[in-house]
Amino acid sequence: TGVFFQRKKKKSSRINAKHLPSSLPFYSKRKATDTEEEDDQSEKKYRKCEKAGCSATYPVCFASASERCAKNGYTSRWYHLSCGEHFCNECFDHYYRSHKDGYETFAFWKKVWTSNGKSEPSLKAFMADQQLPFWVQCTRPDCRKWRQLTKEIQLTASLAETYRCGMKFNNIKSEGPDQCSQPEDLEVLTSQKCAENIIVRGLVRVRCVQEMDRVLHFMTRKGLINTGVLAVKRPLLPEKYCSVSRNVIIIGAGASGLAAARQLQNFGTQVMVLEARERIGGRVWDDASLGVTVGRGAQIVNGCVNNPIGLMCEQVSARSWDHNEFFAQFSGDHTLLTKGYSVLLHKLGEGLDIRTKCPVQAIDYSGDVVKVTSSNGSQWTAHKVLVTVPLTLLQKNLIQFNPPLPERKLKAIHSLGAGIIEKIALQFPYRFWDKKIQGADYFGHIPPGPEKRGMFSVFYDMDPQGKQAVLMSVITGDAVQTVRDLEDKEVVDECVKVLRELFKEQEVPEPLHYLVTHWSKDKWSQMSYSFVKTGGSGEAYDILAEDVQGKVFFAGEATNRHFPQTVTGAYLSGVREASKMTAM
């Protein structure tokens, strides 16, 4: 009594190719056995999985690590990964017990897992990460069945792309295609390309591939993939999303406006951009008159890791300056873009319908469509309008809204401050600073008194390779008002005085050429960056980003609480609003 017998299964030379139903309810059927074994099931002893909701009546151990593996028979305990994926207690002991053969493998994995800062290194995590089999789908259009690979076979993108049922694996090359043979042009990421590169063990790969279209469309709409300067031949989103937005007018061809326009056009929406200036770029404006590119506006990326673009400008109020400290910032070195931001923004603008010299004067959203009127009397209509003008222009009511903007939004607009940074660039006949600064890319000084604070405190070498002799400096804070009404030559003379104080031991020559910015007087900016005023709150950025009646939307660095004051923040806000308009 208490003894049971099980016929030993014949060892098969074929690969383990289990067929999973295409609908994939996550359950596990008992392994197929010989007819005689099926007849003996009533005499066998089984233990069900204790996981609540697990539908596997007869769990099967996928690990087969221990010689005493329960296979599809009895074990003192089943460990649950999914309704179709279990491992037995004998295989658990094989890796977990220090006197067992698999313990060193598990111990080494734990060390690597912990060093990578991942979750608790449990044996369940080890099994999921190292022991689960891979699943692959047959590429024959009339088949598309899912097959389980044997443990010895590693799934690769190349294998997923070419796999067919019954394939012999001796001749399969695991490496991918020759990278040199790939096309140079940017390609749209499709669900098929994604599926081939989902390399994950277990049944979760089946679910990921089956849900790929939905995930792909969601991530595309959110601007997480298929974004940036990508140009497409057909809409990236299904037609239902295209019809939602219909046509959109974007006011402002800066980083946020161009980002939104590119996204919406790639989604299949008809887009027109109205720009008041004769050029695109907004507060990105590059100048090459001194022999190198000098960004009159943004040119520095503060933190390059995972950062598409960004210039972080610091501001004058100790209480509120770091209002976004609770949000993740970009890491990595700060970088000066030697070619400037304009290259990127002009690439974003390629193929878009951009109307320059069209300053918008009024936006009427009282009816079913939105009417936009320019200062020369031209009028356009759209289903949605995106406003990306600088904060100062909203504060000064340069655009008349009908009906007026909600009081909540107006309060947020006026609770934010508009800061100014002016720049000066000087071209010299030779690099007089090289010997003293010893190869540094930039240098600075502490002003002699508080009245000089913000006046030429940092000098950037615009050609650190040593070919050109151009220095660029900044004027910030109260110093901006000091130079506001000076002639350019007077500002240059003040800057040269500072340099001669720094390099007293040598001659500092007169500059050959120079440029000085005047953002405070720029009609279509009147500012450089936004900031939270003393006593204010970063919540104002969120309120400014809210749409009005699902018709009028807002983007720009002053609407991005996570990354204000930056080109990155402006760009991401445009992507954000494109997603929002498409989803509504």
Coordinates of C-alpha atoms in Angstrom, one line a residue:
T1 CA 0.0 0.0 0.0
G2 CA 1.1 3.6 -0.7
V3 CA 3.3 2.4 -3.6
F4 CA 2.7 3.5 -7.1
F5 CA 4.4 2.7 -10.4
Q6 CA 5.0 4.9 -13.5
R7 CA 6.0 3.7 -16.9
K8 CA 9.3 5.2 -17.9
K9 CA 8.9 7.4 -21.0
K10 CA 11.1 6.7 -23.9
K11 CA 13.7 9.4 -24.5
S12 CA 12.9 11.3 -27.6
S13 CA 15.6 12.6 -30.0
R14 CA 13.2 15.3 -31.3
I15 CA 13.3 18.8 -29.8
N16 CA 10.7 19.7 -27.3
A17 CA 8.1 21.4 -29.6
K18 CA 5.0 21.9 -27.6
H19 CA 2.2 23.6 -29.4
L20 CA 0.5 26.4 -27.4
P21 CA -3.1 27.5 -28.5
S22 CA -3.0 30.8 -30.3
S23 CA -5.6 32.3 -27.9
L24 CA -3.1 31.6 -25.1
P25 CA -5.2 31.3 -21.9
F26 CA -2.4 30.8 -19.5
Y27 CA -2.9 27.3 -18.4
S28 CA -0.9 24.1 -18.6
K29 CA -2.2 20.8 -20.0
R30 CA -0.8 17.6 -18.6
K31 CA 1.9 16.3 -20.8
A32 CA 0.8 13.8 -23.4
T33 CA 1.7 10.3 -22.4
D34 CA 1.3 6.9 -23.8
T35 CA -2.2 5.4 -23.8
E36 CA -1.3 3.0 -21.1
E37 CA 0.0 5.8 -18.9
E38 CA -3.2 7.7 -19.4
D39 CA -5.1 4.6 -18.2
D40 CA -3.0 4.5 -15.1
Q41 CA -3.6 8.2 -14.1
S42 CA -6.1 7.2 -11.4
E43 CA -3.5 5.1 -9.7
K44 CA -0.9 7.9 -9.6
K45 CA -0.3 10.4 -6.8
Y46 CA -0.2 14.1 -7.6
R47 CA 0.1 17.4 -5.8
K48 CA -1.6 20.4 -7.2
C49 CA -0.1 23.9 -7.3
E50 CA -1.1 25.8 -4.2
K51 CA -1.1 29.2 -5.9
A52 CA -4.5 30.7 -5.7
G53 CA -6.2 30.9 -9.2
C54 CA -3.6 28.5 -10.8
S55 CA -5.5 26.4 -13.3
A56 CA -2.8 23.8 -13.8
T57 CA -4.3 20.5 -12.5
Y58 CA -1.2 18.6 -13.2
P59 CA 1.9 20.9 -13.1
V60 CA 4.9 20.0 -15.2
C61 CA 8.5 20.9 -14.1
F62 CA 10.2 22.9 -16.9
A63 CA 13.6 22.8 -15.2
S64 CA 14.5 19.1 -15.3
A65 CA 17.7 20.0 -13.4
S66 CA 17.7 17.2 -10.8
E67 CA 18.0 13.5 -11.6
R68 CA 15.1 13.1 -9.3
C69 CA 13.0 15.8 -11.1
A70 CA 9.3 15.1 -10.7
K71 CA 8.6 15.9 -14.4
N72 CA 4.8 15.6 -14.5
G73 CA 4.5 13.4 -11.4
Y74 CA 4.5 13.9 -7.7
T75 CA 6.6 16.4 -5.7
S76 CA 6.3 17.6 -2.1
R77 CA 5.8 21.1 -3.4
W78 CA 5.3 22.9 -6.7
Y79 CA 6.8 26.4 -7.3
H80 CA 4.6 28.6 -9.4
L81 CA 5.8 31.1 -12.0
S82 CA 2.7 31.2 -14.2
C83 CA -0.3 28.9 -14.8
G84 CA 1.8 27.1 -17.3
E85 CA 5.2 27.2 -15.7
H86 CA 6.2 25.4 -12.6
F87 CA 9.3 23.7 -11.1
C88 CA 9.3 20.9 -8.6
N89 CA 10.8 20.8 -5.1
E90 CA 13.6 18.4 -6.3
C91 CA 14.9 21.0 -8.8
F92 CA 14.5 23.7 -6.2
D93 CA 16.8 21.7 -3.9
H94 CA 19.3 21.0 -6.8
Y95 CA 20.1 24.8 -6.9
Y96 CA 19.2 25.9 -3.4
R97 CA 21.0 23.4 -1.1
S98 CA 24.7 24.0 -0.7
H99 CA 25.6 20.4 -1.0
K100 CA 23.8 20.0 -4.3
D101 CA 25.5 20.2 -7.7
G102 CA 23.6 23.3 -8.9
Y103 CA 24.3 25.5 -5.8
E104 CA 27.4 27.1 -7.3
T105 CA 25.5 28.1 -10.4
F106 CA 22.8 29.7 -8.3
A107 CA 25.4 31.4 -6.0
F108 CA 27.2 33.0 -8.9
W109 CA 24.0 34.2 -10.5
K110 CA 23.0 35.8 -7.1
K111 CA 26.2 37.7 -7.1
V112 CA 25.8 39.1 -10.6
W113 CA 22.1 39.8 -10.0
T114 CA 22.8 41.8 -6.8
S115 CA 25.6 43.8 -8.4
N116 CA 23.3 44.9 -11.1
G117 CA 21.0 46.4 -8.5
K118 CA 17.9 44.3 -9.3
S119 CA 15.3 42.8 -7.1
E120 CA 15.8 40.3 -4.3
P121 CA 17.9 37.4 -5.7
S122 CA 15.4 34.6 -5.0
L123 CA 15.5 31.1 -6.5
K124 CA 12.2 31.9 -8.3
A125 CA 13.9 34.9 -10.0
F126 CA 16.9 32.6 -10.9
M127 CA 14.6 30.1 -12.5
A128 CA 12.7 32.8 -14.5
D129 CA 16.0 34.5 -15.5
Q130 CA 18.1 31.4 -16.3
Q131 CA 16.1 28.2 -16.6
L132 CA 12.7 28.9 -18.3
P133 CA 12.6 27.7 -21.9
F134 CA 12.2 30.1 -24.8
W135 CA 9.1 30.2 -26.9
V136 CA 9.2 31.0 -30.6
Q137 CA 6.5 31.4 -33.2
C138 CA 6.5 29.7 -36.6
T139 CA 7.0 32.3 -39.4
R140 CA 4.9 30.4 -41.9
P141 CA 1.8 32.6 -42.6
D142 CA -0.5 29.6 -42.6
C143 CA 0.9 28.2 -39.3
R144 CA 2.0 30.8 -36.7
K145 CA 2.1 28.2 -34.0
W146 CA 4.1 28.7 -30.9
R147 CA 6.8 26.1 -30.1
Q148 CA 8.9 25.6 -27.0
L149 CA 12.6 25.3 -27.5
T150 CA 14.8 22.9 -25.6
K151 CA 16.9 24.3 -22.8
E152 CA 20.1 24.0 -24.9
I153 CA 18.8 26.4 -27.6
Q154 CA 19.2 30.2 -27.0
L155 CA 16.6 32.4 -28.7
T156 CA 18.1 35.2 -30.9
A157 CA 16.5 37.8 -33.1
S158 CA 17.8 36.0 -36.1
L159 CA 16.2 32.7 -35.0
A160 CA 12.9 34.4 -34.2
E161 CA 12.9 36.0 -37.6
T162 CA 13.4 32.7 -39.5
Y163 CA 12.0 30.0 -37.3
R164 CA 9.7 27.4 -38.8
C165 CA 8.2 24.3 -37.2
G166 CA 10.4 21.3 -37.5
M167 CA 13.5 23.3 -38.2
K168 CA 16.8 21.6 -37.5
F169 CA 19.0 23.8 -35.3
N170 CA 22.5 22.4 -36.2
N171 CA 22.8 24.9 -39.1
I172 CA 21.2 27.9 -37.4
K173 CA 23.6 30.8 -37.0
S174 CA 23.0 32.7 -33.8
E175 CA 24.6 36.0 -34.8
G176 CA 22.4 38.7 -36.4
P177 CA 22.6 40.1 -39.9
D178 CA 25.6 42.0 -41.2
Q179 CA 25.2 45.5 -39.8
C180 CA 27.0 47.0 -42.8
S181 CA 24.3 45.7 -45.1
Q182 CA 21.5 47.5 -43.2
P183 CA 20.0 50.6 -44.8
E184 CA 21.3 54.0 -43.6
D185 CA 18.0 55.7 -43.4
L186 CA 16.0 55.7 -40.1
E187 CA 13.4 53.0 -40.0
V188 CA 10.1 52.8 -38.3
L189 CA 9.9 50.3 -35.5
T190 CA 7.2 47.8 -36.4
S191 CA 5.5 45.1 -34.4
Q192 CA 7.3 42.5 -36.5
K193 CA 10.7 44.0 -35.8
C194 CA 9.9 44.3 -32.1
A195 CA 8.7 40.6 -31.8
E196 CA 12.0 39.4 -33.3
N197 CA 13.9 41.2 -30.6
I198 CA 11.8 40.2 -27.6
I199 CA 14.3 37.8 -26.0
V200 CA 12.7 36.6 -22.8
R201 CA 12.2 33.2 -21.3
G202 CA 8.9 31.5 -20.6
L203 CA 5.4 32.0 -21.7
V204 CA 5.6 35.7 -21.1
R205 CA 7.2 36.0 -24.5
V206 CA 4.1 34.6 -26.2
R207 CA 1.9 37.2 -24.4
C208 CA 4.3 40.0 -25.3
V209 CA 4.3 39.2 -29.0
Q210 CA 0.5 38.8 -29.1
E211 CA 0.1 42.1 -27.4
M212 CA 2.8 43.8 -29.4
D213 CA 0.5 45.9 -31.7
R214 CA -1.3 47.4 -28.7
V215 CA 1.9 48.1 -26.8
L216 CA 3.6 49.5 -29.9
H217 CA 0.7 51.9 -30.7
F218 CA 0.6 53.1 -27.0
M219 CA 4.4 53.7 -26.9
T220 CA 4.4 55.4 -30.3
R221 CA 1.5 57.7 -29.3
K222 CA 3.4 58.6 -26.0
G223 CA 6.5 59.4 -28.0
L224 CA 8.6 56.7 -26.3
I225 CA 9.5 55.1 -29.7
N226 CA 9.2 56.2 -33.3
T227 CA 9.8 59.8 -32.4
G228 CA 12.3 62.6 -33.0
V229 CA 13.4 63.5 -36.5
L230 CA 11.9 60.3 -37.9
A231 CA 10.0 60.8 -41.2
V232 CA 7.5 58.2 -42.3
K233 CA 5.7 57.2 -45.5
R234 CA 2.5 56.1 -43.9
P235 CA 0.8 57.0 -40.6
L236 CA 2.3 55.3 -37.5
L237 CA -1.1 55.0 -35.8
P238 CA -4.3 53.3 -36.9
E239 CA -6.8 55.4 -38.7
K240 CA -9.1 55.8 -35.7
Y241 CA -6.4 58.0 -34.0
C242 CA -5.8 60.1 -37.2
S243 CA -9.5 61.0 -37.5
V244 CA -9.6 62.1 -33.8
S245 CA -7.2 65.0 -34.3
R246 CA -8.2 65.8 -37.9
N247 CA -6.3 69.0 -38.4
V248 CA -4.2 71.0 -35.9
I249 CA -2.7 74.5 -35.9
I250 CA 0.5 74.9 -33.9
I251 CA 1.5 78.5 -32.9
G252 CA 5.3 78.8 -32.7
A253 CA 8.1 76.9 -34.5
G254 CA 10.4 76.5 -31.5
A255 CA 11.5 73.1 -30.1
S256 CA 8.1 72.3 -28.6
G257 CA 6.1 73.3 -31.7
L258 CA 8.3 71.5 -34.1
A259 CA 8.3 68.4 -31.9
A260 CA 4.5 68.3 -31.7
A261 CA 4.2 69.0 -35.4
R262 CA 6.5 66.2 -36.3
Q263 CA 4.7 63.7 -34.1
L264 CA 1.2 64.6 -35.2
Q265 CA 2.2 64.5 -38.9
N266 CA 3.8 61.1 -38.4
F267 CA 0.6 60.0 -36.7
G268 CA -1.4 61.0 -39.8
T269 CA -2.8 64.3 -38.7
Q270 CA -2.9 67.4 -40.9
V271 CA -0.7 70.0 -39.3
M272 CA 0.2 73.7 -40.0
V273 CA 2.7 75.7 -38.0
L274 CA 2.4 79.5 -37.7
E275 CA 5.6 81.3 -36.7
A276 CA 5.9 85.0 -36.1
R277 CA 9.6 85.3 -37.0
E278 CA 11.3 84.9 -40.3
R279 CA 13.0 81.8 -39.0
I280 CA 12.2 78.7 -37.1
G281 CA 13.9 77.7 -33.8
G282 CA 12.5 80.2 -31.3
R283 CA 15.0 80.7 -28.5
V284 CA 17.4 78.4 -30.4
W285 CA 19.3 80.7 -32.8
D286 CA 22.8 79.8 -33.9
D287 CA 25.4 82.3 -35.3
A288 CA 28.4 81.3 -37.4
S289 CA 29.8 84.7 -38.1
L290 CA 32.9 84.3 -35.8
G291 CA 34.2 81.2 -37.6
V292 CA 32.5 78.8 -35.1
T293 CA 28.9 78.2 -34.1
V294 CA 27.8 80.3 -31.2
G295 CA 24.3 79.6 -29.8
R296 CA 22.7 83.0 -29.2
G297 CA 20.2 81.0 -27.1
A298 CA 20.5 77.4 -26.1
Q299 CA 23.7 75.4 -26.9
I300 CA 24.6 73.4 -23.8
V301 CA 23.2 70.0 -22.9
N302 CA 23.2 69.6 -19.1
G303 CA 23.4 65.8 -18.6
C304 CA 23.7 63.7 -21.7
V305 CA 22.6 60.3 -20.5
N306 CA 19.1 59.6 -22.0
N307 CA 18.7 63.3 -22.8
P308 CA 17.5 64.2 -26.3
I309 CA 18.4 67.8 -25.8
G310 CA 18.7 70.3 -23.0
L311 CA 20.0 73.6 -21.6
M312 CA 19.6 74.1 -17.9
C313 CA 19.6 77.7 -16.8
E314 CA 20.0 78.5 -13.1
Q315 CA 17.9 81.2 -11.3
V316 CA 18.5 84.4 -8.6
S317 CA 15.7 82.9 -5.3
A318 CA 17.2 80.4 -2.7
R319 CA 13.8 79.2 -1.6
S320 CA 12.3 78.1 -4.9
W321 CA 15.1 77.7 -7.4
D322 CA 15.2 73.9 -7.2
H323 CA 11.4 73.4 -7.5
N324 CA 11.8 70.3 -9.6
E325 CA 14.2 68.5 -7.2
F326 CA 11.7 65.7 -6.7
F327 CA 11.8 64.6 -10.4
A328 CA 14.5 62.5 -12.0
Q329 CA 17.1 64.6 -13.9
F330 CA 19.4 63.6 -16.7
S331 CA 22.8 62.4 -15.7
G332 CA 26.2 62.4 -17.4
D333 CA 28.6 65.2 -18.5
H334 CA 27.5 68.6 -19.6
T335 CA 28.2 69.1 -23.2
L336 CA 28.4 72.1 -25.5
L337 CA 27.0 71.4 -29.0
T338 CA 29.7 72.6 -31.3
K339 CA 27.4 72.6 -34.3
G340 CA 24.5 74.1 -32.4
Y341 CA 20.9 73.1 -31.9
S342 CA 19.7 74.5 -35.2
V343 CA 20.8 71.4 -37.1
L344 CA 18.4 69.3 -35.0
L345 CA 15.5 71.7 -35.2
H346 CA 15.8 72.2 -38.9
K347 CA 15.7 68.4 -39.3
L348 CA 12.5 68.3 -37.2
G349 CA 11.0 70.9 -39.4
E350 CA 11.7 69.1 -42.7
G351 CA 8.6 68.4 -44.7
L352 CA 6.3 70.3 -42.3
D353 CA 3.9 73.1 -43.4
I354 CA 5.5 76.1 -41.6
R355 CA 4.2 79.6 -42.3
T356 CA 6.8 82.2 -41.1
K357 CA 6.1 85.9 -40.6
C358 CA 2.6 85.0 -39.3
P359 CA 2.3 86.4 -35.8
V360 CA -1.0 85.2 -34.2
Q361 CA -3.1 87.9 -32.7
A362 CA -6.3 86.1 -31.6
I363 CA -7.6 82.6 -30.9
D364 CA -11.4 82.1 -30.8
Y365 CA -12.4 78.7 -29.5
S366 CA -16.1 79.6 -28.7
G367 CA -17.5 77.4 -31.6
D368 CA -17.1 73.8 -32.8
V369 CA -13.8 74.7 -34.5
V370 CA -11.0 77.0 -33.4
K371 CA -10.4 80.2 -35.4
V372 CA -6.9 81.6 -35.4
T373 CA -6.2 85.2 -36.7
S374 CA -2.9 86.7 -37.5
S375 CA -1.9 90.4 -37.1
N376 CA -2.2 90.9 -40.9
G377 CA -5.9 89.7 -40.9
S378 CA -5.3 86.2 -42.2
Q379 CA -7.5 83.5 -40.6
W380 CA -7.4 79.8 -40.3
T381 CA -9.6 77.2 -38.6
A382 CA -8.7 73.9 -37.0
H383 CA -10.2 71.3 -34.7
K384 CA -7.4 71.8 -32.1
V385 CA -4.7 74.5 -31.6
L386 CA -1.4 74.1 -29.7
V387 CA 0.0 77.3 -28.2
T388 CA 3.8 77.2 -27.7
V389 CA 4.7 80.9 -27.4
P390 CA 7.1 82.0 -24.6
L391 CA 5.6 82.6 -21.2
T392 CA 6.2 86.4 -21.4
L393 CA 4.0 86.7 -24.4
L394 CA 1.1 85.0 -22.5
Q395 CA 1.8 87.3 -19.5
K396 CA 1.5 90.4 -21.7
N397 CA -1.6 89.2 -23.5
L398 CA -0.1 89.4 -27.0
I399 CA -2.7 86.7 -28.0
Q400 CA -6.4 87.5 -27.3
F401 CA -8.4 84.4 -26.3
N402 CA -12.1 84.2 -26.8
P403 CA -13.5 83.2 -24.3
P404 CA -10.7 84.4 -22.0
L405 CA -8.5 81.7 -20.4
P406 CA -9.8 80.3 -17.1
E407 CA -8.8 82.2 -14.0
R408 CA -6.9 79.2 -12.7
K409 CA -4.6 79.2 -15.8
L410 CA -4.1 83.0 -15.8
K411 CA -3.0 82.8 -12.1
A412 CA -0.5 80.1 -13.0
I413 CA 0.8 82.1 -15.9
H414 CA 1.5 85.1 -13.7
S415 CA 2.9 83.1 -10.8
L416 CA 5.9 82.0 -12.9
G417 CA 8.9 84.3 -13.6
A418 CA 10.6 85.0 -16.8
G419 CA 14.4 85.1 -16.6
I420 CA 17.0 86.5 -19.0
I421 CA 20.4 85.3 -20.0
E422 CA 22.4 87.4 -22.4
K423 CA 25.5 86.1 -24.2
I424 CA 28.6 87.7 -25.6
A425 CA 31.1 86.1 -28.0
L426 CA 34.5 87.5 -28.8
Q427 CA 36.9 86.4 -31.6
F428 CA 40.6 87.1 -30.9
P429 CA 43.6 87.0 -33.1
Y430 CA 45.1 84.2 -31.1
R431 CA 44.4 82.0 -28.1
F432 CA 46.0 84.0 -25.3
W433 CA 44.3 81.9 -22.5
D434 CA 45.7 78.4 -23.5
K435 CA 48.8 78.4 -21.3
K436 CA 47.1 79.4 -18.1
I437 CA 44.0 77.3 -18.2
Q438 CA 45.9 74.2 -19.3
G439 CA 43.4 72.6 -21.7
A440 CA 40.2 73.3 -19.8
D441 CA 37.1 73.8 -21.9
Y442 CA 35.9 76.7 -19.8
F443 CA 37.1 78.9 -17.0
G444 CA 35.6 81.6 -14.7
H445 CA 36.1 84.0 -11.9
I446 CA 34.5 85.3 -8.7
P447 CA 33.4 88.9 -9.1
P448 CA 35.0 91.4 -6.7
G449 CA 31.7 92.5 -5.2
P450 CA 28.0 91.6 -5.3
E451 CA 27.2 94.5 -7.7
K452 CA 29.2 92.6 -10.4
R453 CA 27.5 89.2 -9.7
G454 CA 26.4 87.6 -12.9
M455 CA 28.7 89.7 -15.1
F456 CA 30.9 87.4 -17.3
S457 CA 31.4 84.9 -14.5
V458 CA 32.1 82.0 -16.9
F459 CA 34.0 81.9 -20.2
Y460 CA 33.5 79.0 -22.7
D461 CA 36.2 78.1 -25.2
M462 CA 34.1 77.6 -28.4
D463 CA 36.8 75.6 -30.1
P464 CA 38.7 73.6 -27.5
Q465 CA 40.6 71.8 -30.2
G466 CA 42.6 74.9 -30.6
K467 CA 41.9 76.0 -34.2
Q468 CA 39.8 79.1 -33.5
A469 CA 40.2 81.8 -30.8
V470 CA 36.6 82.4 -29.7
L471 CA 35.4 82.9 -26.1
M472 CA 31.7 83.1 -25.1
S473 CA 30.4 84.4 -21.8
V474 CA 27.1 85.0 -20.2
I475 CA 25.3 87.8 -18.4
T476 CA 22.8 86.7 -15.8
G477 CA 20.6 87.9 -12.9
D478 CA 20.7 91.6 -12.0
A479 CA 23.7 92.1 -14.3
V480 CA 21.2 91.9 -17.3
Q481 CA 19.7 95.2 -16.4
T482 CA 23.1 96.8 -16.0
V483 CA 24.0 96.1 -19.7
R484 CA 20.4 96.3 -21.1
D485 CA 20.8 99.9 -22.4
L486 CA 24.5 99.8 -23.3
E487 CA 25.8 99.7 -26.8
D488 CA 27.3 96.4 -28.0
K489 CA 30.9 97.9 -28.0
E490 CA 30.4 99.1 -24.4
V491 CA 29.5 95.6 -23.3
V492 CA 32.5 94.2 -25.2
D493 CA 34.8 96.7 -23.4
E494 CA 33.5 95.6 -20.0
C495 CA 34.1 92.0 -20.9
V496 CA 37.6 92.6 -22.1
K497 CA 38.3 94.4 -18.8
V498 CA 37.4 91.3 -16.9
L499 CA 39.7 89.2 -19.1
R500 CA 42.6 91.5 -18.5
E501 CA 42.1 91.2 -14.8
L502 CA 42.2 87.4 -15.1
F503 CA 45.3 87.4 -17.3
K504 CA 47.3 90.2 -15.8
E505 CA 50.6 88.6 -16.5
Q506 CA 50.1 88.7 -20.3
E507 CA 48.7 90.8 -23.1
V508 CA 45.0 90.4 -23.9
P509 CA 44.5 91.7 -27.4
E510 CA 41.5 93.6 -28.7
P511 CA 38.8 91.3 -30.2
L512 CA 38.6 91.1 -34.0
H513 CA 34.8 90.6 -34.1
Y514 CA 32.1 90.1 -31.5
L515 CA 28.3 89.5 -31.0
V516 CA 26.0 90.4 -28.2
T517 CA 22.5 89.1 -27.7
H518 CA 19.4 91.1 -26.7
W519 CA 16.8 88.5 -25.6
S520 CA 15.2 91.1 -23.3
K521 CA 14.4 93.3 -26.3
D522 CA 13.4 90.4 -28.6
K523 CA 9.8 91.1 -29.7
W524 CA 8.8 87.4 -29.9
S525 CA 10.6 86.1 -26.8
Q526 CA 11.4 88.9 -24.2
M527 CA 12.8 86.1 -22.0
S528 CA 15.2 83.2 -21.9
Y529 CA 13.7 80.8 -19.4
S530 CA 10.9 80.4 -16.8
F531 CA 11.3 80.0 -13.1
V532 CA 9.1 79.8 -10.0
K533 CA 8.9 83.1 -8.2
T534 CA 9.5 83.3 -4.5
G535 CA 6.5 82.0 -2.7
G536 CA 5.2 80.2 -5.8
S537 CA 5.0 76.6 -6.6
G538 CA 6.1 74.2 -9.4
E539 CA 2.4 73.2 -9.7
A540 CA 2.1 76.3 -11.9
Y541 CA 3.9 74.4 -14.7
D542 CA 1.3 71.6 -14.5
I543 CA -1.6 74.1 -14.6
L544 CA -0.1 75.9 -17.5
A545 CA 0.1 72.6 -19.4
E546 CA -3.6 71.9 -19.0
D547 CA -5.8 72.1 -22.1
V548 CA -8.9 74.2 -22.3
Q549 CA -12.1 72.5 -23.4
G550 CA -10.1 69.9 -25.4
K551 CA -9.6 72.5 -28.1
V552 CA -6.7 74.8 -27.0
F553 CA -3.5 73.0 -25.8
F554 CA -0.2 74.4 -24.4
A555 CA 3.4 73.4 -24.7
G556 CA 6.9 74.9 -24.1
E557 CA 9.5 74.7 -21.4
A558 CA 7.2 76.7 -19.1
T559 CA 4.7 73.8 -19.2
N560 CA 7.2 71.1 -18.2
R561 CA 7.5 70.8 -14.5
H562 CA 10.0 67.9 -14.8
F563 CA 12.4 69.7 -17.1
P564 CA 11.7 73.5 -17.3
Q565 CA 14.2 76.0 -18.6
T566 CA 15.6 73.5 -21.1
V567 CA 15.3 72.6 -24.8
T568 CA 14.7 69.1 -23.5
G569 CA 11.7 70.3 -21.5
A570 CA 10.3 72.1 -24.5
Y571 CA 10.8 69.2 -26.9
L572 CA 9.2 66.7 -24.5
S573 CA 6.3 69.0 -23.9
G574 CA 5.5 69.0 -27.6
V575 CA 5.6 65.2 -27.7
R576 CA 3.4 65.1 -24.7
E577 CA 0.7 67.4 -26.2
A578 CA 0.8 65.5 -29.5
S579 CA 0.0 62.3 -27.5
K580 CA -2.8 64.1 -25.6
M581 CA -4.4 65.5 -28.7
T582 CA -4.3 62.2 -30.5
A583 CA -5.9 60.4 -27.5
M584 CA -8.8 62.8 -27.0

